[in-house]
């Protein structure tokens, strides 16, 4: 979806004939632009889904309504690492933890990435308020183009594309890290219990016919 949004150079048939008002600030309203927005949202939400998996697999007992990729590692409402992780020797999990440091949180404001607050702001604007995307070349020339946070934020198309790629790379890394971390944990369970019988199950490929949406 992100690739299609970035690489699109044609007017999609779903955009033809749609009545839109030209507000003279060079806004982008098209399927291609919406694909980039949607890809950003999905990639960012994947990070929180990874946090739910960490909470479930390592049995952290966190409140599901408060879990995020940034705070799942910490004592509730504290900036202190959970005891379960303090002496846990799992390099991929440690990498996942440091990846979470690249995000911004209203309570855990320390971050290792310079653009963490910007990514956080774009995500909130997409989810809750309004993100106005303008042609990249026009953004520097806008009057009062600075974001004041009162009603959404404004961003150039080239900047949105760069931020979407950035979040997508983080989500990809998170999926690698969490799968490797669980693999390390499962391997150590087997080594710790050499005489224990551990069941297994085969993995089957899903037939392509199952990927089709049949009409009702």
Tab-separated table of C-alpha atoms in Angstrom:
chain	number	residue	atom	x	y	z
A	1	UNK	CA	0.000	0.000	0.000
A	2	UNK	CA	2.811	2.406	0.841
A	3	UNK	CA	4.632	1.537	-2.381
A	4	UNK	CA	1.504	2.090	-4.449
A	5	UNK	CA	0.884	5.450	-2.800
A	6	UNK	CA	4.436	6.695	-3.295
A	7	UNK	CA	4.917	5.411	-6.832
A	8	UNK	CA	1.503	6.420	-8.209
A	9	UNK	CA	1.725	8.918	-11.105
A	10	UNK	CA	-1.753	8.497	-12.610
A	11	UNK	CA	-5.211	9.686	-11.602
A	12	UNK	CA	-7.035	6.699	-10.172
A	13	UNK	CA	-10.538	6.023	-11.515
A	14	UNK	CA	-11.955	6.443	-7.994
A	15	UNK	CA	-10.668	10.039	-7.957
A	16	UNK	CA	-12.267	11.036	-11.265
A	17	UNK	CA	-15.326	13.242	-10.971
A	18	UNK	CA	-15.137	13.534	-7.169
A	19	UNK	CA	-16.321	17.019	-6.150
A	20	UNK	CA	-13.609	18.759	-4.102
A	21	UNK	CA	-13.117	22.448	-3.326
A	22	UNK	CA	-9.773	24.044	-4.163
A	23	UNK	CA	-8.758	25.910	-0.999
A	24	UNK	CA	-5.701	27.376	-2.757
A	25	UNK	CA	-3.216	25.770	-0.358
A	26	UNK	CA	-2.343	22.910	-2.741
A	27	UNK	CA	-3.847	20.098	-0.669
A	28	UNK	CA	-3.530	16.453	-1.699
A	29	UNK	CA	-6.782	14.518	-1.723
A	30	UNK	CA	-6.368	11.330	-3.721
A	31	UNK	CA	-6.306	7.579	-3.340
A	32	UNK	CA	-2.504	7.661	-3.522
A	33	UNK	CA	-2.303	10.122	-0.626
A	34	UNK	CA	-4.789	8.103	1.428
A	35	UNK	CA	-2.757	4.954	0.868
A	36	UNK	CA	0.298	6.626	2.390
A	37	UNK	CA	-1.748	7.874	5.349
A	38	UNK	CA	-3.249	4.429	5.897
A	39	UNK	CA	0.123	2.687	5.614
A	40	UNK	CA	1.519	5.030	8.275
A	41	UNK	CA	-1.371	4.270	10.629
A	42	UNK	CA	-1.187	0.501	10.136
A	43	UNK	CA	2.589	0.385	10.615
A	44	UNK	CA	2.376	2.464	13.796
A	45	UNK	CA	-0.439	0.307	15.175
A	46	UNK	CA	1.670	-2.821	14.530
A	47	UNK	CA	4.097	-1.565	17.166
A	48	UNK	CA	1.344	-1.547	19.793
A	49	UNK	CA	0.252	-5.013	18.673
A	50	UNK	CA	3.809	-6.214	19.277
A	51	UNK	CA	3.560	-4.722	22.777
A	52	UNK	CA	0.401	-6.777	23.437
A	53	UNK	CA	2.265	-9.908	22.318
A	54	UNK	CA	5.191	-9.102	24.653
A	55	UNK	CA	2.756	-8.609	27.529
A	56	UNK	CA	1.016	-11.920	26.809
A	57	UNK	CA	4.044	-14.107	26.112
A	58	UNK	CA	6.164	-12.899	29.043
A	59	UNK	CA	3.100	-12.777	31.299
A	60	UNK	CA	3.641	-9.200	32.456
A	61	UNK	CA	0.107	-8.682	33.719
A	62	UNK	CA	-0.181	-5.182	32.279
A	63	UNK	CA	-3.522	-3.392	31.982
A	64	UNK	CA	-4.618	-3.966	28.344
A	65	UNK	CA	-6.173	-0.495	28.183
A	66	UNK	CA	-2.821	1.144	28.960
A	67	UNK	CA	-0.382	-0.939	26.913
A	68	UNK	CA	1.754	0.717	24.269
A	69	UNK	CA	5.023	-0.216	22.608
A	70	UNK	CA	6.705	2.476	24.681
A	71	UNK	CA	5.426	1.603	28.171
A	72	UNK	CA	5.037	-2.185	28.101
A	73	UNK	CA	8.568	-2.524	29.491
A	74	UNK	CA	8.035	-0.274	32.495
A	75	UNK	CA	6.439	-0.524	35.915
A	76	UNK	CA	2.928	0.937	35.709
A	77	UNK	CA	3.062	4.750	35.677
A	78	UNK	CA	6.807	4.636	36.447
A	79	UNK	CA	9.990	5.103	34.445
A	80	UNK	CA	11.550	2.006	36.038
A	81	UNK	CA	12.117	-1.209	34.066
A	82	UNK	CA	9.997	-4.207	35.053
A	83	UNK	CA	11.831	-6.765	37.234
A	84	UNK	CA	11.114	-9.495	34.652
A	85	UNK	CA	13.423	-7.759	32.193
A	86	UNK	CA	16.224	-6.577	34.464
A	87	UNK	CA	18.332	-9.750	34.257
A	88	UNK	CA	16.745	-11.417	31.243
A	89	UNK	CA	19.483	-12.448	28.798
A	90	UNK	CA	17.662	-12.254	25.478
A	91	UNK	CA	19.510	-10.101	22.883
A	92	UNK	CA	16.602	-9.825	20.368
A	93	UNK	CA	14.261	-8.755	23.161
A	94	UNK	CA	16.824	-6.193	24.244
A	95	UNK	CA	16.901	-4.924	20.654
A	96	UNK	CA	13.104	-4.654	20.705
A	97	UNK	CA	13.287	-2.639	23.922
A	98	UNK	CA	15.784	-0.190	22.434
A	99	UNK	CA	13.649	0.100	19.311
A	100	UNK	CA	10.782	1.258	21.541
A	101	UNK	CA	13.042	4.069	22.745
A	102	UNK	CA	12.680	5.665	19.308
A	103	UNK	CA	9.039	6.510	20.016
A	104	UNK	CA	7.537	9.339	22.039
A	105	UNK	CA	5.047	8.975	24.870
A	106	UNK	CA	3.308	11.696	26.877
A	107	UNK	CA	4.443	10.081	30.147
A	108	UNK	CA	7.739	8.509	29.029
A	109	UNK	CA	9.209	11.450	27.154
A	110	UNK	CA	12.804	10.243	26.943
A	111	UNK	CA	13.614	9.069	23.440
A	112	UNK	CA	16.637	8.230	21.305
A	113	UNK	CA	15.181	9.575	18.036
A	114	UNK	CA	15.090	13.239	17.072
A	115	UNK	CA	11.835	12.836	15.134
A	116	UNK	CA	9.962	10.796	17.760
A	117	UNK	CA	7.667	13.666	18.756
A	118	UNK	CA	6.890	14.387	15.081
A	119	UNK	CA	5.933	10.750	14.419
A	120	UNK	CA	3.770	10.802	17.546
A	121	UNK	CA	2.079	14.005	16.403
A	122	UNK	CA	1.385	12.678	12.901
A	123	UNK	CA	-0.070	9.482	14.311
A	124	UNK	CA	-2.366	11.384	16.687
A	125	UNK	CA	-3.463	13.728	13.905
A	126	UNK	CA	-4.297	10.797	11.625
A	127	UNK	CA	-6.205	8.967	14.355
A	128	UNK	CA	-7.933	11.769	16.250
A	129	UNK	CA	-7.811	15.205	14.626
A	130	UNK	CA	-6.716	16.269	11.151
A	131	UNK	CA	-3.616	15.958	9.004
A	132	UNK	CA	-3.483	18.389	6.085
A	133	UNK	CA	-1.107	17.176	3.390
A	134	UNK	CA	0.087	19.681	0.798
A	135	UNK	CA	2.279	19.305	-2.262
A	136	UNK	CA	5.828	19.116	-0.978
A	137	UNK	CA	7.067	22.063	-3.004
A	138	UNK	CA	4.246	24.322	-1.727
A	139	UNK	CA	4.610	23.699	2.004
A	140	UNK	CA	7.532	26.152	2.615
A	141	UNK	CA	5.618	28.977	0.905
A	142	UNK	CA	2.421	28.709	2.917
A	143	UNK	CA	1.324	31.641	5.055
A	144	UNK	CA	1.017	30.609	8.710
A	145	UNK	CA	2.252	27.189	7.710
A	146	UNK	CA	3.676	26.401	11.129
A	147	UNK	CA	1.735	23.915	13.247
A	148	UNK	CA	0.182	25.366	16.386
A	149	UNK	CA	-1.490	22.117	17.457
A	150	UNK	CA	-4.934	23.681	17.904
A	151	UNK	CA	-6.592	21.833	15.046
A	152	UNK	CA	-4.534	19.091	13.509
A	153	UNK	CA	-1.214	19.620	11.781
A	154	UNK	CA	0.026	20.440	8.276
A	155	UNK	CA	2.727	18.522	6.475
A	156	UNK	CA	4.274	18.326	3.016
A	157	UNK	CA	3.746	15.248	0.880
A	158	UNK	CA	7.459	14.467	0.665
A	159	UNK	CA	7.827	14.676	4.442
A	160	UNK	CA	4.825	12.398	4.997
A	161	UNK	CA	6.308	9.833	2.609
A	162	UNK	CA	9.636	9.909	4.456
A	163	UNK	CA	7.930	9.526	7.845
A	164	UNK	CA	5.766	6.667	6.582
A	165	UNK	CA	8.852	4.808	5.335
A	166	UNK	CA	10.522	5.448	8.696
A	167	UNK	CA	7.616	3.958	10.665
A	168	UNK	CA	7.357	1.053	8.250
A	169	UNK	CA	11.010	0.192	8.843
A	170	UNK	CA	10.454	0.311	12.609
A	171	UNK	CA	7.445	-1.997	12.337
A	172	UNK	CA	9.438	-4.415	10.167
A	173	UNK	CA	12.293	-4.440	12.687
A	174	UNK	CA	9.850	-4.986	15.560
A	175	UNK	CA	8.382	-8.065	13.865
A	176	UNK	CA	11.856	-9.520	13.359
A	177	UNK	CA	12.922	-8.780	16.929
A	178	UNK	CA	9.825	-10.192	18.617
A	179	UNK	CA	9.884	-13.417	16.579
A	180	UNK	CA	13.582	-13.933	17.313
A	181	UNK	CA	13.086	-13.110	21.006
A	182	UNK	CA	10.332	-15.706	21.336
A	183	UNK	CA	12.550	-18.196	19.502
A	184	UNK	CA	15.357	-17.613	22.024
A	185	UNK	CA	12.935	-18.036	24.939
A	186	UNK	CA	11.482	-21.274	23.551
A	187	UNK	CA	14.927	-22.709	22.890
A	188	UNK	CA	15.988	-22.032	26.473
A	189	UNK	CA	12.832	-23.709	27.764
A	190	UNK	CA	13.807	-26.862	25.871
A	191	UNK	CA	17.372	-26.743	27.210
A	192	UNK	CA	16.101	-26.212	30.759
A	193	UNK	CA	13.837	-29.278	30.518
A	194	UNK	CA	15.729	-31.846	28.407
A	195	UNK	CA	13.584	-34.789	29.472
A	196	UNK	CA	10.255	-33.092	28.969
A	197	UNK	CA	8.165	-34.128	25.990
A	198	UNK	CA	7.303	-31.081	23.881
A	199	UNK	CA	4.606	-31.401	21.249
A	200	UNK	CA	4.872	-29.926	17.786
A	201	UNK	CA	2.542	-29.245	14.896
A	202	UNK	CA	3.140	-28.962	11.158
A	203	UNK	CA	2.683	-25.662	9.352
A	204	UNK	CA	0.516	-25.755	6.248
A	205	UNK	CA	0.507	-23.217	3.430
A	206	UNK	CA	-2.793	-21.421	2.965
A	207	UNK	CA	-4.276	-22.123	-0.446
A	208	UNK	CA	-4.621	-19.066	-2.685
A	209	UNK	CA	-8.323	-19.803	-3.094
A	210	UNK	CA	-8.788	-18.977	0.587
A	211	UNK	CA	-7.478	-15.438	-0.029
A	212	UNK	CA	-10.391	-14.585	-2.286
A	213	UNK	CA	-13.476	-12.798	-1.058
A	214	UNK	CA	-16.491	-14.730	-2.289
A	215	UNK	CA	-19.624	-12.628	-2.776
A	216	UNK	CA	-22.491	-13.306	-0.418
